[in-house]
Amino acid sequence: RFPASSSSSLRSARRCEHPGSPLVASSMRTRSRRAAVSLLGLIGGAHATSLSHFRTPVFAAAGARRCMQRSFRAAAPAEAAAPPAAGASKGGVAYDLAIEAKWQAHWEAHRTFATRRREGKQKKYVLDMFPYPSGAGLHVGHPEGYTASDIMARYWRMRDYDVLHPMGWDSFGLPAEQHAMNTGTHPEVTTKENIANFKRQLRSLGFSYDWERELATTDVGYVKWTQWIFLKLFEQGLAFQDEKPVNWCAGLGTVLANEEIIDGLSERGGFPVERKPLRQWVLKITALADRLAAELDGLDWPEGTMTMQRSWIGRSEGAEIAFATEGGGEDVRVFTTRADTLMGATYVVVAPEHPLARRVGESDSAVAKYIAETASKSDLDRTSAKAKSGVPAGESVVHPLTGERLPVWVADYVIGSYGTGAVMAVPAHDERDFDFAAAHGLPVKRVVAEPDGAAEALEEAFTEHGVAVNSGPLVDGLATPEAKAKVVELLAEAGRGSAKVSYKLRDWVFSRQRYWGEPIPIYFPVTTDGDPRKGDAYSIDYSQPLPVAEEELPVALPELEDFQPGDDPQGCLARVLDWRFFQRDGKWWARETNTMPQWAGSCWYYLRFADPANTQQAWSAEAEKAWLPVDLYVGGAEHAVLHLLYARFWHKVLHSLGLVSTAEPFQKLVHQGMILGADGEKMSKSRGNVINPDDIVSAYGADAMRLYEMFMGPLEAVKPWQTEQIAGVVRFQNRVHALATRADGSAELGDETERLMHQTIKKVTADVDALSFNTAISQMMIFSNHLAGLKQLPAEPVEKLALLVSPLAPHLGEEAWQMLGHEQSLAYEPWPEYDEAKCVETDVVMAVQVNGKVRAEIKIAKDAAEAEARELAAASENVQKFLDGKEVKKFIYVPGRIINFVAK
Ligand code: ANZ
């Protein structure tokens, strides 16, 4: 499903490393680095089509309605209403695209999709990954997922569920901020404009959202509760400050996000970027690593996504082993998944960030130089480099079981933040150690033989499981799993090691030194002799972070005209002295000037949708119980890891605080497949293969767009856009419309039509349940063709067809329903039922042979008895003609297959 990793995806992988996440996803050393790369490549996509962002005040319901009516009218200009592709439908009134605007106005005026929650009814919460309202507007990938979820929302309403189907905006984020920096336009202005445009586009597609629940993550009333959740994390010790390496670009005087860096240079200006420690807020997602991995089990998610989450979390079972240092300093502790290879360790490697390396670097200039060189490299660059660089530390450690001395090296293929930041190197059985040993002339000692006992000299590392050799009488001969356990036992006896689980997942760096994000609601004591707002000297004590009181939330962003980050690494808010400093009880305090990352708002929006207008609480317990968890979550696979992991993390914290009642937020997850350009390539401006949904809607209508996107192929498949194929669904649409104009209440429902009607209801129901919309449409095409061929067209099958088609093509469904004489919208009309018995084909058409030659055809029950078959066959005129004057010697009858008279 995902594009194969190429050099460009590698590049985007590099650019998009997320500072709060493990950079090397699959395996640090021996396991597939390629998986890590393609995983990161995929995340790269996350930034391209970002789910990210949202500042408009939460509308009061009435105001919202008024405002929506305005934008609605704008959405239905005269051209859009013209029917260029529809034409006159055969035998009836022209199918006019203006009906789409008509029905949208109807739903609006009647509040058709206002959410209801009735006592004793079951619920379905159908959620889309809300969009970042970019300046470019919707692309064709958005309506694909949104149509799928809308079909389900409409279908479940007809099945008598109470449905929550909301939409909102993930409206904080980089593009609006970048635009602000370039043009001086306030991000709030850009964001508002973009939201209005997105909303116009979504409304033109006829989605059944409850717009009264609309929210944007930039709404002050939303920011308040995002900050409130941050304070919950802070109270729990899950949000803390730490010095973390950031990408410092001296040329631009700013900290850059990973996606703003290409090959070590800033995307803007091409200045070198160096990794530099900076005070940051960090969320302790690692505290929940085990639950985040284990609790995926009960979810109905795509297997691939669960696998990616698991490998991102990277649970690894192994052992921690302590090597004593020669000089009697701190032990060097290593993490290994192959304790069984302990006797094959020939040296020990520490990462350049390791305390031992730093200590040695203070007096050893070669080590100091090496540490400085590696500082600019990202973890991915370090782990994927072919050449294994490194320098000797000039010290040795003691092997915990043999007492042998092993040299210590400093090398950057060991990552400082994974495991203990140090490894025991076993070149015979680990590829990277093997390469490193070869490059630096270090010994290789084989301690694992092939399963059959063969142990030849090695030309490359033998990384498989096998049988222990050269490992002493207690371990030799044991198969790898037993050998691991035995070595851990021996280490435990010696007090030098124990079993240990490590995770690749890293704590989440949760601060940015930027403007367009939620201010972190923390402040610090200030020492000053004057007034820091007037520029007097001050010092801030960052070691004493204090939470802003709940009643003082939200901490709103100050007005700003210059959005450039500036040369203070604390970010542009640090320049807004009036906002930053305040006095209380005669003392000075300073606000935190870091803001939250793009991901914050999307971590809990699904909860707010349950209770969006609540001013007293983020959500009420009743609303949460009424709607959570999300029953169906639809969105792009590019969010398979980060967004979903972050949201699950917040949810689990809220769960442990008793604020939500389920452990997981999203029960079922579906990713729509990417829609490629007509050339089979990813749509992009530079290729000129981008399709604008507005153009399709104004030329063919929303229903045609919806039907086409669902008919292109399976929802999850990657598929190319083919405008010319829209004609097929337009024909279908016209045919259904024409049927509604012709239907005649007095016409009789024949057997064949009745059977096909029940078969169609059955198949469409099963297909919709399985989100297999393309096959549902095929079946309705077959059915509509059949009906179009009838001379006398009864109303019942056309009514059923109108109901069945309505979740997919809601304007058409409503229009047909109205033409058939119904006054109410069909949105809550019961979904058609089928009768299993009536689905079965009972009659067959059979050839009747006389002496092996076909002489007639009869229609007969599939399982008719021989006597009945003979009587019916013999009654045919032509058969009588050929039997005339002959004696029937034999009658051959195989039910449903053969009827033959053998006559002389
Ligand atoms: C000795 C050994 C022998 C190893 C052998 C492997 C094979 P996963 O499965 O990804 O957890 N390792 C540990 N910490 C590391 C770090 N900070 N940077 C780079 N590599 C690190 O991989 C665990 C293995 O990766 C560990 O097991 C260690 O190498 C290495 F035949 O220890 B092993």
Short mmCIF file of C-alpha atoms in Angstrom, two decimals, residues 490-787:
data_model
loop_
_atom_site.label_atom_id
_atom_site.label_comp_id
_atom_site.label_asym_id
_atom_site.label_seq_id
_atom_site.Cartn_x
_atom_site.Cartn_y
_atom_site.Cartn_z
CA LEU A 490 24.82 -16.68 35.91
CA LEU A 491 24.95 -12.89 35.80
CA ALA A 492 22.32 -12.60 38.50
CA GLU A 493 24.35 -14.96 40.73
CA ALA A 494 27.41 -12.81 40.14
CA GLY A 495 25.36 -9.66 40.86
CA ARG A 496 26.29 -8.31 37.43
CA GLY A 497 23.05 -8.37 35.47
CA SER A 498 19.35 -9.07 35.16
CA ALA A 499 16.54 -9.42 32.64
CA LYS A 500 15.33 -6.11 31.28
CA VAL A 501 12.77 -4.75 28.83
CA SER A 502 13.71 -1.75 26.68
CA TYR A 503 11.52 0.42 24.47
CA LYS A 504 12.47 2.33 21.35
CA LEU A 505 9.78 4.86 22.16
CA ARG A 506 11.17 8.08 23.54
CA ASP A 507 9.62 10.78 25.58
CA TRP A 508 7.80 13.34 23.52
CA VAL A 509 9.45 16.74 23.18
CA PHE A 510 6.41 18.90 23.64
CA SER A 511 7.54 22.45 23.13
CA ARG A 512 8.23 24.76 20.25
CA GLN A 513 9.75 28.19 20.30
CA ARG A 514 7.07 29.57 18.01
CA TYR A 515 4.00 31.77 18.02
CA TRP A 516 1.09 29.84 16.51
CA GLY A 517 0.44 27.24 19.18
CA GLU A 518 -1.17 26.86 22.59
CA PRO A 519 0.89 28.70 25.24
CA ILE A 520 2.14 26.25 27.87
CA PRO A 521 0.29 27.33 31.05
CA ILE A 522 3.29 27.53 33.34
CA TYR A 523 5.12 30.43 35.00
CA PHE A 524 8.38 30.88 36.91
CA PRO A 525 9.77 33.10 39.68
CA VAL A 526 11.84 36.09 38.54
CA THR A 527 14.59 37.94 40.36
CA THR A 528 14.97 41.58 39.33
CA ASP A 529 15.82 44.95 40.81
CA GLY A 530 13.63 46.86 38.40
CA ASP A 531 10.78 46.27 35.98
CA PRO A 532 11.58 43.56 33.42
CA ARG A 533 8.77 44.84 31.20
CA LYS A 534 10.77 48.03 30.79
CA GLY A 535 13.90 46.16 29.87
CA ASP A 536 15.54 46.05 33.32
CA ALA A 537 17.81 43.11 34.06
CA TYR A 538 16.17 39.94 35.40
CA SER A 539 16.83 36.27 35.93
CA ILE A 540 14.24 33.51 35.65
CA ASP A 541 14.37 30.46 37.90
CA TYR A 542 13.30 27.71 35.52
CA SER A 543 13.76 25.09 38.23
CA GLN A 544 10.48 26.15 39.86
CA PRO A 545 7.71 25.77 37.30
CA LEU A 546 4.27 26.73 38.61
CA PRO A 547 0.94 25.79 37.03
CA VAL A 548 -1.42 28.59 36.04
CA ALA A 549 -4.55 28.29 38.20
CA GLU A 550 -7.48 26.61 36.45
CA GLU A 551 -9.68 29.68 36.83
CA GLU A 552 -7.07 31.76 35.01
CA LEU A 553 -7.17 29.57 31.91
CA PRO A 554 -6.94 30.06 29.03
CA VAL A 555 -3.57 31.69 28.72
CA ALA A 556 -4.24 33.38 25.40
CA LEU A 557 -1.62 34.31 22.84
CA PRO A 558 -0.67 37.97 22.90
CA GLU A 559 -1.14 40.14 19.84
CA LEU A 560 2.01 40.21 17.78
CA GLU A 561 3.13 41.85 14.59
CA ASP A 562 6.53 40.32 14.10
CA PHE A 563 6.32 36.54 14.00
CA GLN A 564 9.98 35.83 13.31
CA PRO A 565 11.44 33.52 15.94
CA GLY A 566 14.36 35.88 16.54
CA ASP A 567 17.68 35.12 18.16
CA ASP A 568 16.39 34.28 21.64
CA PRO A 569 16.07 30.49 21.74
CA GLN A 570 13.12 30.97 24.11
CA GLY A 571 11.11 31.98 21.06
CA CYS A 572 9.26 35.02 19.80
CA LEU A 573 6.92 35.22 22.81
CA ALA A 574 9.97 36.03 24.92
CA ARG A 575 10.03 39.43 23.20
CA VAL A 576 6.50 40.31 24.29
CA LEU A 577 7.60 41.68 27.65
CA ASP A 578 4.16 42.94 28.72
CA TRP A 579 2.72 39.50 28.22
CA ARG A 580 5.67 37.55 29.52
CA PHE A 581 6.21 39.30 32.87
CA PHE A 582 3.62 40.03 35.50
CA GLN A 583 3.59 41.04 39.14
CA ARG A 584 1.69 39.38 41.93
CA ASP A 585 1.94 40.05 45.66
CA GLY A 586 4.83 42.39 44.96
CA LYS A 587 6.82 39.68 43.22
CA TRP A 588 7.73 39.31 39.56
CA TRP A 589 6.90 36.21 37.54
CA ALA A 590 7.58 35.13 33.97
CA ARG A 591 5.30 33.08 31.75
CA GLU A 592 6.58 30.12 29.82
CA THR A 593 7.22 31.36 26.28
CA ASN A 594 7.25 27.92 24.64
CA THR A 595 4.11 26.83 22.86
CA MET A 596 2.70 23.35 22.31
CA PRO A 597 3.43 21.37 19.16
CA GLN A 598 0.95 20.89 16.31
CA TRP A 599 -0.14 17.55 17.66
CA ALA A 600 -1.63 18.81 20.92
CA GLY A 601 -5.07 19.85 19.70
CA SER A 602 -5.67 16.62 17.82
CA CYS A 603 -4.96 14.59 20.95
CA TRP A 604 -8.41 15.17 22.40
CA TYR A 605 -10.74 16.83 19.87
CA TYR A 606 -12.83 13.69 19.64
CA LEU A 607 -13.71 14.16 23.33
CA ARG A 608 -14.69 17.78 22.89
CA PHE A 609 -17.05 16.89 20.04
CA ALA A 610 -19.13 15.00 22.60
CA ASP A 611 -19.75 18.23 24.50
CA PRO A 612 -18.47 21.17 22.46
CA ALA A 613 -20.36 24.03 24.10
CA ASN A 614 -19.51 23.17 27.70
CA THR A 615 -17.92 26.21 29.33
CA GLN A 616 -17.56 24.61 32.77
CA GLN A 617 -15.75 21.43 31.82
CA ALA A 618 -13.74 20.03 28.94
CA TRP A 619 -16.60 17.53 28.66
CA SER A 620 -19.22 16.20 31.01
CA ALA A 621 -19.17 12.65 32.29
CA GLU A 622 -22.62 12.08 30.75
CA ALA A 623 -21.55 13.25 27.33
CA GLU A 624 -18.46 11.10 27.47
CA LYS A 625 -20.48 8.03 28.45
CA ALA A 626 -23.09 8.82 25.82
CA TRP A 627 -20.66 8.87 22.90
CA LEU A 628 -17.25 7.39 23.58
CA PRO A 629 -15.36 5.51 22.29
CA VAL A 630 -15.29 6.48 18.62
CA ASP A 631 -16.89 3.55 16.77
CA LEU A 632 -15.40 4.33 13.38
CA TYR A 633 -12.38 6.56 12.76
CA VAL A 634 -11.46 7.25 9.15
CA GLY A 635 -8.27 8.94 8.04
CA GLY A 636 -5.02 8.67 6.16
CA ALA A 637 -2.37 6.06 6.83
CA GLU A 638 0.17 8.85 7.17
CA HIS A 639 -1.14 9.26 10.71
CA ALA A 640 -0.67 5.59 11.51
CA VAL A 641 1.92 6.28 14.14
CA LEU A 642 2.29 9.70 15.68
CA HIS A 643 -1.18 11.21 15.90
CA LEU A 644 -2.75 7.93 16.90
CA LEU A 645 -0.05 7.17 19.45
CA TYR A 646 -0.18 10.63 21.01
CA ALA A 647 -3.97 10.63 21.21
CA ARG A 648 -3.96 7.14 22.76
CA PHE A 649 -1.39 8.32 25.30
CA TRP A 650 -3.49 11.32 26.42
CA HIS A 651 -6.56 9.13 26.51
CA LYS A 652 -4.90 6.58 28.76
CA VAL A 653 -3.76 9.28 31.16
CA LEU A 654 -7.31 10.68 31.25
CA HIS A 655 -8.57 7.16 31.78
CA SER A 656 -6.31 6.59 34.75
CA LEU A 657 -7.62 9.86 36.20
CA GLY A 658 -11.18 8.56 35.80
CA LEU A 659 -12.02 11.29 33.27
CA VAL A 660 -12.90 8.89 30.47
CA SER A 661 -14.46 5.48 30.83
CA THR A 662 -12.64 3.47 28.15
CA ALA A 663 -8.95 2.64 27.88
CA GLU A 664 -8.85 3.27 24.14
CA PRO A 665 -10.33 6.15 22.16
CA PHE A 666 -10.76 4.66 18.67
CA GLN A 667 -12.37 1.24 18.44
CA LYS A 668 -12.30 0.76 14.69
CA LEU A 669 -9.89 2.49 12.36
CA VAL A 670 -9.92 2.60 8.57
CA HIS A 671 -7.42 4.28 6.27
CA GLN A 672 -8.63 5.40 2.88
CA GLY A 673 -6.15 4.61 0.11
CA MET A 674 -4.27 7.38 -1.58
CA ILE A 675 -5.76 8.75 -4.81
CA LEU A 676 -3.05 9.21 -7.40
CA GLY A 677 -3.06 11.50 -10.40
CA ALA A 678 -4.26 10.24 -13.78
CA ASP A 679 -0.61 9.45 -14.56
CA GLY A 680 -0.45 7.04 -11.64
CA GLU A 681 1.88 9.36 -9.71
CA LYS A 682 1.26 11.10 -6.45
CA MET A 683 -0.73 14.27 -7.09
CA SER A 684 1.49 17.32 -6.88
CA LYS A 685 1.48 20.85 -8.20
CA SER A 686 4.80 20.37 -9.93
CA ARG A 687 3.52 17.36 -11.90
CA GLY A 688 0.40 19.25 -12.87
CA ASN A 689 -1.76 16.21 -12.08
CA VAL A 690 -3.78 17.68 -9.22
CA ILE A 691 -7.57 17.38 -9.38
CA ASN A 692 -9.52 20.06 -7.56
CA PRO A 693 -12.72 18.72 -5.98
CA ASP A 694 -14.43 22.07 -6.64
CA ASP A 695 -14.07 21.56 -10.39
CA ILE A 696 -15.55 18.08 -10.23
CA VAL A 697 -18.44 19.19 -8.06
CA SER A 698 -19.32 22.11 -10.29
CA ALA A 699 -19.09 20.03 -13.47
CA TYR A 700 -20.75 16.79 -12.34
CA GLY A 701 -22.22 17.45 -8.93
CA ALA A 702 -21.46 16.25 -5.41
CA ASP A 703 -23.22 12.92 -5.78
CA ALA A 704 -21.25 12.06 -8.90
CA MET A 705 -18.06 12.96 -7.06
CA ARG A 706 -19.07 10.83 -4.09
CA LEU A 707 -20.21 7.89 -6.21
CA TYR A 708 -17.12 8.06 -8.37
CA GLU A 709 -14.69 8.10 -5.47
CA MET A 710 -16.45 5.15 -3.89
CA PHE A 711 -16.64 3.28 -7.19
CA MET A 712 -12.94 3.70 -8.05
CA GLY A 713 -12.01 0.56 -6.15
CA PRO A 714 -11.78 -0.76 -2.60
CA LEU A 715 -11.70 2.08 -0.08
CA GLU A 716 -8.29 1.11 1.29
CA ALA A 717 -6.63 0.68 -2.12
CA VAL A 718 -4.30 3.18 -3.77
CA LYS A 719 -5.92 4.14 -7.08
CA PRO A 720 -5.45 6.60 -9.94
CA TRP A 721 -7.96 9.31 -10.77
CA GLN A 722 -9.73 8.88 -14.14
CA THR A 723 -12.07 11.74 -14.86
CA GLU A 724 -13.50 10.02 -17.93
CA GLN A 725 -14.87 7.22 -15.73
CA ILE A 726 -17.14 9.63 -13.93
CA ALA A 727 -19.43 9.23 -16.94
CA GLY A 728 -20.31 5.74 -15.74
CA VAL A 729 -21.60 6.88 -12.37
CA VAL A 730 -23.33 9.86 -13.97
CA ARG A 731 -25.26 7.44 -16.21
CA PHE A 732 -26.23 5.42 -13.16
CA GLN A 733 -27.35 8.54 -11.37
CA ASN A 734 -29.46 9.66 -14.34
CA ARG A 735 -30.98 6.22 -14.61
CA VAL A 736 -32.04 6.16 -10.97
CA HIS A 737 -33.53 9.60 -11.36
CA ALA A 738 -35.40 8.54 -14.50
CA LEU A 739 -36.80 5.50 -12.69
CA ALA A 740 -38.26 7.73 -10.00
CA THR A 741 -40.05 9.78 -12.65
CA ARG A 742 -41.56 6.65 -14.23
CA ALA A 743 -42.52 4.53 -11.26
CA ASP A 744 -46.15 3.55 -11.25
CA GLY A 745 -47.85 2.55 -8.02
CA SER A 746 -50.33 0.30 -9.79
CA ALA A 747 -47.77 -1.80 -11.68
CA GLU A 748 -47.27 -5.29 -10.36
CA LEU A 749 -44.08 -6.55 -8.86
CA GLY A 750 -43.04 -9.59 -10.88
CA ASP A 751 -41.16 -12.53 -9.35
CA GLU A 752 -37.90 -11.74 -11.00
CA THR A 753 -37.93 -8.09 -9.97
CA GLU A 754 -38.92 -9.03 -6.46
CA ARG A 755 -36.09 -11.51 -6.19
CA LEU A 756 -33.50 -9.08 -7.54
CA MET A 757 -34.82 -6.44 -5.16
CA HIS A 758 -34.29 -8.72 -2.14
CA GLN A 759 -30.92 -9.83 -3.43
CA THR A 760 -29.89 -6.22 -3.91
CA ILE A 761 -30.95 -5.18 -0.42
CA LYS A 762 -29.07 -8.13 1.01
CA LYS A 763 -25.87 -7.48 -0.94
CA VAL A 764 -25.85 -3.70 -0.44
CA THR A 765 -26.44 -4.13 3.30
CA ALA A 766 -23.60 -6.60 3.67
CA ASP A 767 -21.30 -4.49 1.52
CA VAL A 768 -22.01 -1.27 3.40
CA ASP A 769 -21.44 -3.08 6.70
CA ALA A 770 -18.05 -4.12 5.33
CA LEU A 771 -17.31 -0.65 3.91
CA SER A 772 -17.14 -2.27 0.49
CA PHE A 773 -18.83 0.54 -1.36
CA ASN A 774 -17.63 -0.21 -4.88
CA THR A 775 -19.36 -3.59 -4.89
CA ALA A 776 -22.50 -2.09 -3.35
CA ILE A 777 -22.64 0.38 -6.24
CA SER A 778 -22.14 -2.42 -8.79
CA GLN A 779 -25.11 -4.28 -7.38
CA MET A 780 -27.29 -1.18 -7.51
CA MET A 781 -26.22 -0.66 -11.13
CA ILE A 782 -27.37 -4.18 -11.99
CA PHE A 783 -30.65 -3.57 -10.22
CA SER A 784 -31.25 -0.19 -11.88
CA ASN A 785 -30.52 -1.67 -15.32
CA HIS A 786 -33.06 -4.36 -14.69
CA LEU A 787 -35.69 -1.86 -13.59
#
